[in-house]
Coordinates of C-alpha atoms in Angstrom, one line a residue:
M30 CA -35.4 -3.4 45.9
D31 CA -37.7 -6.3 46.9
F32 CA -41.2 -4.8 46.7
K33 CA -43.0 -7.6 48.5
K34 CA -40.4 -7.7 51.3
V35 CA -41.0 -4.0 52.0
L36 CA -44.7 -4.6 52.3
R37 CA -44.3 -7.6 54.6
L38 CA -42.0 -5.7 57.0
I39 CA -44.5 -2.7 57.0
V40 CA -47.4 -5.1 57.8
I41 CA -45.5 -6.9 60.6
G42 CA -44.8 -3.4 62.1
D43 CA -41.7 -4.2 64.1
L44 CA -39.3 -1.9 62.2
S45 CA -39.3 1.8 61.5
D46 CA -39.2 3.3 58.0
V47 CA -35.5 4.0 58.3
A48 CA -34.7 0.4 59.4
I49 CA -36.8 -1.1 56.6
S50 CA -35.1 1.2 54.1
Q51 CA -31.7 -0.1 55.3
V52 CA -32.7 -3.7 55.1
C53 CA -34.4 -3.5 51.7
A54 CA -32.1 -0.9 50.1
A55 CA -35.0 1.5 49.5
H56 CA -35.3 5.1 50.3
R57 CA -37.1 6.0 53.5
T58 CA -39.5 8.3 51.8
T59 CA -40.5 5.4 49.5
V60 CA -41.1 3.2 52.5
A61 CA -43.2 5.9 54.1
K62 CA -45.3 6.2 50.9
Y63 CA -45.9 2.5 50.9
R64 CA -46.9 2.6 54.5
R65 CA -49.5 5.3 53.7
K66 CA -50.9 3.2 50.8
L67 CA -51.2 0.1 53.1
H68 CA -53.1 2.2 55.7
D69 CA -55.6 3.3 53.0
H70 CA -55.8 -0.2 51.5
P71 CA -55.1 -2.8 54.2
L72 CA -53.6 -6.1 53.1
G73 CA -52.6 -9.2 55.0
L74 CA -49.4 -11.3 54.7
E75 CA -51.3 -14.0 52.9
Q76 CA -52.6 -11.6 50.3
I77 CA -49.2 -10.1 49.8
D78 CA -47.7 -13.5 49.1
E79 CA -50.5 -14.6 46.7
L80 CA -50.7 -11.5 44.5
T81 CA -48.2 -10.6 41.9
V82 CA -46.2 -7.4 42.1
D83 CA -48.3 -5.8 39.3
A84 CA -51.5 -6.8 41.1
L85 CA -50.2 -5.4 44.4
R86 CA -49.3 -2.1 42.7
A87 CA -52.7 -1.9 41.1
V88 CA -54.5 -2.6 44.5
L89 CA -52.4 0.0 46.3
G90 CA -52.8 2.6 43.4
L91 CA -49.0 2.7 42.7
K92 CA -49.2 1.9 39.0
R93 CA -48.8 4.9 36.8
Q94 CA -51.2 5.6 34.0
P95 CA -49.4 7.0 31.0
P96 CA -51.0 10.3 30.0
S97 CA -52.8 10.0 26.6
N98 CA -52.1 12.6 23.8
Q99 CA -49.9 14.6 26.2
W100 CA -46.8 14.6 23.8
T101 CA -46.5 14.7 20.1
E102 CA -45.3 11.3 19.0
P103 CA -42.5 11.3 16.3
D104 CA -42.1 8.7 13.5
W105 CA -40.1 6.2 15.5
D106 CA -39.4 4.0 12.4
L107 CA -37.9 7.0 10.6
M108 CA -35.8 7.9 13.6
A109 CA -34.5 4.3 13.8
R110 CA -33.6 4.3 10.1
R111 CA -31.7 7.6 10.4
M112 CA -29.8 6.3 13.4
S113 CA -28.6 3.3 11.5
S114 CA -28.0 4.8 8.0
E115 CA -26.7 8.4 8.6
K116 CA -23.0 8.4 9.5
G117 CA -22.3 10.2 12.8
M118 CA -26.0 10.7 13.7
V119 CA -26.7 10.9 17.4
I120 CA -29.9 11.0 19.5
T121 CA -29.2 14.7 20.5
V122 CA -29.5 15.8 16.9
L123 CA -32.7 13.9 16.3
H124 CA -34.3 15.3 19.5
D125 CA -33.3 18.9 18.5
E126 CA -35.0 18.5 15.1
Y127 CA -38.1 16.9 16.8
F128 CA -38.2 19.6 19.5
R129 CA -38.4 22.4 16.9
Q130 CA -41.1 20.7 14.9
A131 CA -43.4 19.1 17.5
E132 CA -46.4 20.9 19.0
N133 CA -46.0 19.3 22.4
P134 CA -42.4 17.9 22.4
M135 CA -41.3 15.4 25.0
S136 CA -38.2 15.9 27.1
Y137 CA -34.8 14.7 25.9
T138 CA -34.7 12.0 28.6
R139 CA -38.1 10.6 27.6
F140 CA -37.3 10.8 23.9
R141 CA -34.0 8.9 24.4
R142 CA -35.7 6.2 26.5
R143 CA -38.5 5.8 23.9
L144 CA -36.2 5.6 20.9
S145 CA -33.9 3.1 22.7
A146 CA -36.9 0.9 23.4
H147 CA -37.9 1.1 19.7
L148 CA -34.4 0.3 18.5
K149 CA -34.5 -2.9 20.6
K150 CA -37.6 -4.0 18.6
R151 CA -35.5 -4.5 15.4
G152 CA -34.8 -8.1 16.4
P153 CA -31.7 -9.9 17.2
I154 CA -28.3 -8.8 15.8
M155 CA -26.2 -11.4 14.0
R156 CA -22.7 -11.7 15.4
Q157 CA -20.2 -12.0 12.5
I158 CA -17.5 -14.6 12.7
R159 CA -14.2 -13.2 11.4
V160 CA -11.6 -15.7 10.3
A161 CA -8.0 -14.9 11.2
G162 CA -6.0 -13.4 8.4
E163 CA -9.0 -13.1 6.1
E164 CA -10.2 -9.5 6.2
A165 CA -9.1 -6.0 7.0
F166 CA -11.4 -2.9 7.0
V167 CA -10.2 0.6 6.1
D168 CA -11.7 4.1 6.1
F169 CA -10.9 7.7 6.8
S170 CA -12.0 9.3 10.1
G171 CA -14.6 12.0 10.0
K172 CA -12.8 14.0 12.7
R173 CA -9.5 15.3 11.2
P174 CA -6.4 16.3 13.2
K175 CA -4.6 19.5 12.4
I176 CA -1.0 20.6 11.8
T177 CA 0.4 24.1 12.3
D178 CA 2.7 25.9 9.9
P179 CA 5.8 26.9 12.0
L180 CA 6.4 30.1 10.0
T181 CA 2.9 31.5 9.5
G182 CA 1.1 29.9 12.5
K183 CA -1.8 28.8 10.3
T184 CA -3.4 25.5 10.9
R185 CA -4.7 23.1 8.3
P186 CA -6.6 19.8 8.7
V187 CA -5.1 16.5 7.5
E188 CA -6.8 13.2 6.9
L189 CA -6.7 10.3 9.4
F190 CA -6.6 6.8 7.9
V191 CA -7.9 4.0 10.1
G192 CA -7.7 0.3 9.5
A193 CA -8.5 -2.8 11.6
L194 CA -8.1 -6.6 11.2
G195 CA -11.2 -8.6 11.3
H196 CA -10.3 -11.3 13.8
S197 CA -8.0 -9.6 16.3
R198 CA -9.4 -6.1 15.8
L199 CA -5.8 -4.8 15.8
I200 CA -6.1 -1.1 14.9
F201 CA -3.8 0.9 12.7
A202 CA -4.0 4.7 12.2
T203 CA -1.8 7.2 10.3
A204 CA -2.2 10.8 9.1
V205 CA -1.9 11.7 5.4
P206 CA -2.2 15.0 3.6
D207 CA -5.4 14.4 1.8
Q208 CA -7.8 11.8 0.4
S209 CA -6.0 11.5 -3.0
T210 CA -5.3 8.1 -4.5
Q211 CA -1.6 8.5 -3.7
S212 CA -2.3 9.2 0.0
W213 CA -4.8 6.3 0.1
I214 CA -2.3 3.8 -1.3
K215 CA 0.5 5.1 0.8
A216 CA -1.6 4.7 4.0
T217 CA -2.7 1.2 2.9
V218 CA 0.8 0.1 2.3
A219 CA 1.9 1.5 5.6
M220 CA -0.9 -0.6 7.3
F221 CA 0.4 -3.8 5.6
D222 CA 3.9 -3.0 6.9
Y223 CA 2.5 -2.4 10.4
Y224 CA 0.8 -5.8 10.4
G225 CA 3.9 -7.5 8.8
G226 CA 1.7 -9.2 6.2
T227 CA -1.5 -8.9 4.1
P228 CA -5.0 -10.2 4.6
K229 CA -6.9 -12.1 1.9
Y230 CA -9.5 -9.3 1.4
L231 CA -9.6 -5.6 2.0
V232 CA -13.0 -3.9 2.7
P233 CA -12.8 -0.1 1.9
D234 CA -15.5 2.5 1.6
N235 CA -16.6 3.8 -1.8
L236 CA -14.3 6.9 -1.9
K237 CA -12.9 7.8 -5.3
A238 CA -9.4 6.9 -4.3
A239 CA -10.5 3.3 -4.1
V240 CA -13.7 2.9 -6.2
L241 CA -14.5 4.9 -9.4
H242 CA -18.0 3.3 -9.7
P243 CA -19.7 1.3 -7.0
R244 CA -21.6 -2.0 -7.6
S245 CA -24.9 -0.2 -8.1
H246 CA -23.6 1.8 -11.0
A247 CA -24.9 1.0 -14.5
R248 CA -21.5 0.0 -15.7
G249 CA -20.8 -2.2 -12.6
Q250 CA -18.1 -1.8 -10.1
I251 CA -14.9 -0.2 -11.4
L252 CA -11.9 0.1 -9.0
N253 CA -9.4 3.0 -9.1
P254 CA -6.6 1.7 -11.5
G255 CA -3.8 2.8 -9.1
F256 CA -5.4 1.2 -6.1
D257 CA -6.1 -1.9 -8.1
R258 CA -2.5 -2.2 -9.2
A259 CA -1.4 -1.8 -5.6
M260 CA -3.7 -4.6 -4.4
Q261 CA -2.5 -6.9 -7.3
H262 CA 1.1 -6.3 -6.2
Y263 CA 0.2 -7.4 -2.7
G264 CA -2.2 -10.2 -3.7
V265 CA -5.1 -8.7 -1.9
T266 CA -8.7 -8.7 -3.2
P267 CA -10.7 -5.5 -2.6
L268 CA -14.3 -6.0 -1.6
P269 CA -15.8 -2.5 -1.3
A270 CA -18.8 -2.1 1.0
R271 CA -22.2 -1.4 -0.4
V272 CA -23.3 2.2 -0.8
R273 CA -24.9 3.5 2.4
S274 CA -24.4 0.2 4.2
P275 CA -22.1 1.0 7.1
Q276 CA -22.9 -2.5 8.6
D277 CA -20.6 -4.0 5.9
K278 CA -17.7 -2.3 7.6
G279 CA -19.0 -2.0 11.1
L280 CA -15.7 -3.1 12.6
V281 CA -13.7 -0.2 11.1
E282 CA -16.5 2.2 12.1
Q283 CA -16.1 1.1 15.7
S284 CA -12.3 1.4 15.3
V285 CA -12.8 5.0 14.0
L286 CA -14.8 5.7 17.1
H287 CA -12.0 4.3 19.3
V288 CA -9.4 6.5 17.4
K289 CA -11.5 9.6 17.9
R290 CA -11.9 9.0 21.6
W291 CA -8.4 7.8 22.5
I292 CA -6.2 9.5 19.9
T293 CA -7.8 12.5 18.2
L294 CA -9.3 14.0 21.4
R295 CA -6.1 13.4 23.4
L296 CA -3.9 15.0 20.8
S297 CA -6.3 17.9 20.0
G298 CA -4.6 20.1 22.7
Q299 CA -1.1 19.6 21.3
T300 CA 0.6 21.5 18.4
F301 CA 2.2 19.6 15.5
H302 CA 4.3 21.2 12.8
S303 CA 4.4 18.3 10.3
I304 CA 2.6 15.0 9.5
A305 CA 5.7 13.0 10.5
E306 CA 5.6 14.6 14.0
L307 CA 1.9 13.9 14.2
N308 CA 2.3 10.3 13.2
R309 CA 4.9 9.7 15.9
A310 CA 2.4 10.9 18.5
I311 CA -0.4 8.7 16.9
A312 CA 1.9 5.7 17.0
M313 CA 2.4 6.1 20.8
E314 CA -1.3 6.4 21.4
L315 CA -2.0 3.5 19.0
D316 CA 0.1 1.2 21.1
R317 CA -1.9 2.0 24.2
I318 CA -5.2 1.1 22.4
N319 CA -3.9 -2.2 21.0
E320 CA -2.4 -3.2 24.3
K321 CA -5.4 -2.3 26.4
P322 CA -7.1 -5.4 27.9
M323 CA -10.7 -5.9 26.7
R324 CA -13.2 -7.0 29.4
R325 CA -15.4 -9.0 27.1
L326 CA -12.5 -11.1 25.9
A327 CA -11.2 -12.3 29.3
G328 CA -8.8 -9.4 29.7
R329 CA -6.9 -10.1 26.5
S330 CA -5.7 -7.2 24.4
R331 CA -5.9 -6.8 20.6
R332 CA -2.1 -7.2 20.4
D333 CA -2.3 -10.5 22.4
I334 CA -4.9 -12.0 20.0
F335 CA -3.0 -10.7 17.0
E336 CA 0.3 -12.2 18.0
S337 CA -1.1 -15.6 19.1
E338 CA -3.8 -16.2 16.5
E339 CA -3.6 -13.9 13.5
R340 CA -0.1 -12.9 12.6
S341 CA 0.8 -16.4 11.4
R342 CA -2.3 -16.4 9.2
L343 CA -1.4 -13.3 7.2
R344 CA 0.3 -13.6 3.8
K345 CA 3.9 -12.6 3.5
L346 CA 4.8 -9.2 2.1
P347 CA 6.4 -9.2 -1.4
H348 CA 10.1 -8.7 -1.6
L349 CA 9.8 -5.3 -3.3
P350 CA 7.5 -2.6 -1.9
F351 CA 4.8 -1.2 -4.2
R352 CA 5.6 2.0 -6.0
N353 CA 2.7 4.3 -6.8
L354 CA 3.6 4.8 -10.4
E355 CA 2.0 7.4 -12.8
H356 CA 0.7 6.0 -16.1
I357 CA 2.4 8.1 -18.8
R358 CA 1.3 6.5 -22.1
S359 CA 1.0 3.3 -24.2
V360 CA 3.6 2.7 -26.9
R361 CA 4.7 0.0 -29.3
V362 CA 8.2 -1.4 -28.9
P363 CA 10.5 -0.4 -31.8
D364 CA 13.0 -2.7 -33.6
D365 CA 15.8 -1.7 -31.2
Y366 CA 13.6 -2.9 -28.2
H367 CA 14.2 0.5 -26.4
V368 CA 11.3 2.7 -25.5
E369 CA 11.9 6.5 -25.5
H370 CA 10.8 8.6 -22.5
R371 CA 11.8 12.2 -21.8
G372 CA 14.6 11.9 -24.3
N373 CA 16.1 8.8 -22.8
F374 CA 15.8 5.1 -23.8
Y375 CA 14.8 2.1 -21.7
S376 CA 15.0 -1.5 -22.9
V377 CA 12.3 -4.2 -22.8
P378 CA 12.7 -7.9 -23.7
H379 CA 13.4 -8.1 -27.5
E380 CA 10.6 -10.7 -27.9
L381 CA 8.2 -7.8 -27.4
I382 CA 9.2 -5.9 -30.5
G383 CA 6.0 -4.6 -32.1
E384 CA 3.9 -5.2 -29.0
A385 CA 2.0 -2.5 -27.1
I386 CA 3.3 -1.8 -23.6
D387 CA 2.3 0.7 -20.9
L388 CA 4.9 3.1 -19.5
F389 CA 4.8 4.2 -15.8
E390 CA 7.1 6.3 -13.8
D391 CA 7.7 7.9 -10.4
Q392 CA 10.5 10.1 -9.1
E393 CA 13.0 7.2 -9.0
V394 CA 12.1 4.4 -11.5
V395 CA 10.5 3.8 -14.9
S396 CA 8.4 0.7 -15.2
L397 CA 7.1 -1.0 -18.3
F398 CA 4.1 -3.3 -18.4
H399 CA 2.8 -5.7 -21.0
N400 CA -0.7 -7.1 -20.5
H401 CA -0.8 -5.8 -16.9
R402 CA 2.5 -7.7 -16.1
R403 CA 5.7 -5.7 -15.4
V404 CA 8.4 -6.7 -17.9
A405 CA 11.1 -4.1 -17.1
I406 CA 12.0 -1.6 -14.4
H407 CA 14.9 0.9 -14.8
P408 CA 16.3 3.7 -12.7
R409 CA 15.0 6.9 -14.0
Q410 CA 17.7 8.7 -16.1
D411 CA 18.4 12.4 -15.7
G412 CA 19.1 14.6 -18.7
T413 CA 18.7 13.3 -22.3
G414 CA 20.3 10.9 -24.7
K415 CA 21.1 8.2 -22.1
V416 CA 20.4 4.5 -22.8
S417 CA 19.5 2.0 -20.1
T418 CA 19.9 -1.6 -21.4
L419 CA 19.3 -4.7 -19.3
R420 CA 21.4 -7.7 -20.5
P421 CA 18.5 -10.3 -20.3
H422 CA 16.5 -8.1 -22.8
Q423 CA 19.1 -8.4 -25.5
P424 CA 19.4 -11.1 -28.2
E425 CA 22.4 -13.4 -27.9
N426 CA 24.5 -11.7 -30.5
H427 CA 23.8 -8.2 -29.0
R428 CA 24.5 -9.5 -25.6
Y429 CA 27.9 -10.8 -26.5
Q430 CA 28.9 -7.5 -28.1
G431 CA 27.4 -5.5 -25.3
D432 CA 29.3 -7.4 -22.6
H433 CA 32.5 -5.7 -23.8
R434 CA 31.3 -2.2 -24.3
H435 CA 33.1 -0.9 -21.2
R436 CA 36.4 -2.7 -21.8
Y437 CA 39.6 -0.9 -22.7
F438 CA 39.7 -2.1 -26.3
N439 CA 36.3 -0.5 -26.8
T440 CA 36.7 2.7 -24.8
W441 CA 40.2 3.3 -26.3
G442 CA 40.2 1.5 -29.6
R443 CA 37.0 3.1 -31.0
Y444 CA 38.7 6.5 -30.9
Q445 CA 41.9 5.4 -32.8
A446 CA 42.6 5.2 -36.4
K447 CA 40.5 2.7 -38.4
P448 CA 43.3 0.1 -38.9
I449 CA 43.9 -0.1 -35.1
D450 CA 40.2 -0.4 -34.3
K451 CA 39.8 -3.0 -37.0
Y452 CA 42.8 -5.0 -35.7
L453 CA 41.4 -5.1 -32.2
R454 CA 38.0 -6.3 -33.4
L455 CA 39.7 -9.0 -35.5
H456 CA 41.8 -10.0 -32.4
L457 CA 38.6 -10.4 -30.4
T458 CA 36.9 -12.4 -33.2
V459 CA 39.8 -14.8 -33.7
W460 CA 40.8 -15.4 -30.2
K461 CA 37.4 -14.9 -28.5
N462 CA 39.2 -13.8 -25.3
P463 CA 38.1 -10.3 -24.2
S464 CA 40.8 -10.2 -21.5
A465 CA 43.6 -11.0 -24.1
T466 CA 42.2 -8.3 -26.4
D467 CA 42.1 -5.9 -23.5
K468 CA 45.9 -6.6 -22.9
C469 CA 46.5 -6.2 -26.6
A470 CA 44.8 -2.8 -26.6
R471 CA 46.9 -1.6 -23.7
K472 CA 50.0 -2.7 -25.5
L473 CA 49.0 -0.9 -28.6
A474 CA 48.5 2.2 -26.6
E475 CA 52.0 1.9 -25.1
L476 CA 53.4 1.4 -28.6
V477 CA 51.6 4.5 -29.9
E478 CA 53.0 6.5 -27.0
N479 CA 56.6 5.3 -27.5
H480 CA 56.9 5.0 -31.3
G481 CA 54.1 7.2 -32.7
E482 CA 50.7 6.5 -34.2
E483 CA 51.9 6.3 -37.8
I484 CA 54.2 3.3 -37.5
V485 CA 51.6 1.4 -35.4
I486 CA 48.9 2.0 -38.0
Q487 CA 51.3 0.7 -40.7
A488 CA 52.0 -2.4 -38.7
A489 CA 48.3 -3.1 -37.9
D490 CA 47.5 -2.6 -41.6
W491 CA 50.2 -5.1 -42.6
V492 CA 48.9 -7.7 -40.1
L493 CA 45.3 -7.3 -41.4
A494 CA 46.5 -7.8 -44.9
H495 CA 49.0 -10.7 -44.5
C496 CA 48.0 -12.7 -41.5
P497 CA 44.3 -12.2 -40.5
D498 CA 44.0 -15.7 -39.2
A499 CA 46.7 -15.1 -36.5
P500 CA 46.7 -11.5 -35.4
H501 CA 49.3 -11.8 -32.6
I502 CA 50.4 -8.6 -30.9
K503 CA 54.0 -9.9 -31.1
R504 CA 53.9 -9.5 -34.9
I505 CA 53.1 -5.8 -34.6
E506 CA 56.0 -5.5 -32.1
R507 CA 58.5 -7.2 -34.5
L508 CA 57.3 -5.1 -37.4
I509 CA 57.8 -1.9 -35.4
A510 CA 61.2 -3.0 -34.3
Q511 CA 62.2 -3.9 -37.9
P512 CA 60.2 -1.6 -40.2
A513 CA 62.1 -3.0 -43.2
R514 CA 60.1 -6.2 -42.9
M515 CA 57.0 -4.5 -44.2
D516 CA 56.7 -2.7 -47.4
V517 CA 53.7 -0.4 -47.1
A518 CA 53.9 0.6 -50.8
V519 CA 52.9 -2.9 -51.9
E520 CA 49.2 -3.4 -52.1
V521 CA 48.3 -7.0 -51.4
D522 CA 45.5 -8.6 -53.4
R523 CA 44.8 -12.1 -52.1
D524 CA 43.1 -13.1 -55.3
D525 CA 46.3 -12.6 -57.4
D526 CA 49.2 -14.9 -58.0
P527 CA 50.8 -15.9 -54.7
A528 CA 54.2 -15.2 -56.0
I529 CA 54.2 -11.7 -54.5
N530 CA 57.1 -9.3 -55.3
N531 CA 58.5 -9.1 -51.8
R532 CA 61.9 -10.1 -50.5
N533 CA 60.5 -11.8 -47.5
I534 CA 58.8 -14.5 -49.7
R535 CA 61.3 -17.1 -50.8
G536 CA 59.4 -18.6 -53.7
A537 CA 59.4 -22.1 -55.3
N538 CA 63.1 -22.0 -56.3
Y539 CA 64.2 -21.9 -52.7
Y540 CA 62.5 -25.2 -52.0
G541 CA 64.0 -26.9 -55.1
R542 CA 60.7 -26.8 -57.1
T543 CA 60.0 -25.3 -60.4
G544 CA 57.1 -23.1 -61.1
A545 CA 54.0 -24.5 -62.7

């Protein structure tokens, strides 16, 4: 409403109160009041143009005089500090406390107006510049959703994890059973998967799942070991907010408010029987929030800004997802470079013999770390007495022997008589051909089945004694076909005179030479 214009039209006197109210967008009773004031304090057009609005109101007696000492004044500085420092504090709560304590309390409307005016005196607020791909803010929501047991009908609250990227403000939310370290890490990893990458820094609150001791502690800041390992796996640096400093993570506080309004309240009237079912509903509402145009950003949505400006600036996810492992114990590596756990044995690099390593496990794998670096990971073995050996962990000589542990000459030969097993090992040593030794073992098995084990043992023993440099399988086949060619009663001593009493050895006379 143009105050001076109303006074001019009243002085001119051509229009009625209703007409002036329509022209000046003022209520007709207001125009009538001004007309009465001008009748009591006449003014000309020149005076109306020369005087200011405040001076005109003073002349006409329209300026209100605030009543003195009519209401009990609260400590406005204290009220302002409580609004900024206490999480979830609202003006209604402050007014209720003030109303109960004040002798002459002011109304809620006046209290809210006065407090808002005092808050504006704090000075300008600095607008933070968020670099794309640099920060993500995470926190748990104060208002928790609920799930219902389908059998008993009882409801129980679950935690709502909320995260937001600094630049695009893209929001992520998921429900987890509790605020334990395992749930916190699981939700953080799910957020990284949702974004398709990781930021440079992560700003959490000082909950125990993330921070054991804050910066202000006498021992300094100490992160939760499990959370710290997860962040190292993804290459993210945690920067926990200061204690009682919500402005350090104001972006996620605002995101939590959005999630409360647009997700939690919308889903409060629905019944969910599992966290997975609840998360599916949250995901649908989350897409609506992130795709909703923002008026202050020229109608662009969070998703638009993320896809065009921030996705490419995020770091790539590691090839293997993080496993939230439980630390079991620290142990020194024995000489066989296998660490015992729950009755089973798991290998580590043989270079670490005598070194201290940390053993971690979950329901699927066993991981071993040396100086905070993972040196081995094995599938978790069931039962007891099992051995899990990785080939790169073995020395060269162990590796060569281990390569053939599943071949037939090992799986069959090791259960045969000692001469047969010894012959197969000699065959492998001389010819250095595992495939040929495998065929030799299968041939021996065939000979044992067709001719009996005793004759095969005698032939193998004869070959070991007489021709260890050329242990052909054909020799054993010929000896079995012509048993007279071997005399098992003769014991061979390679250190004695070579003129052995055996009809198969011709001797010096055969070649026309005389003995020495």
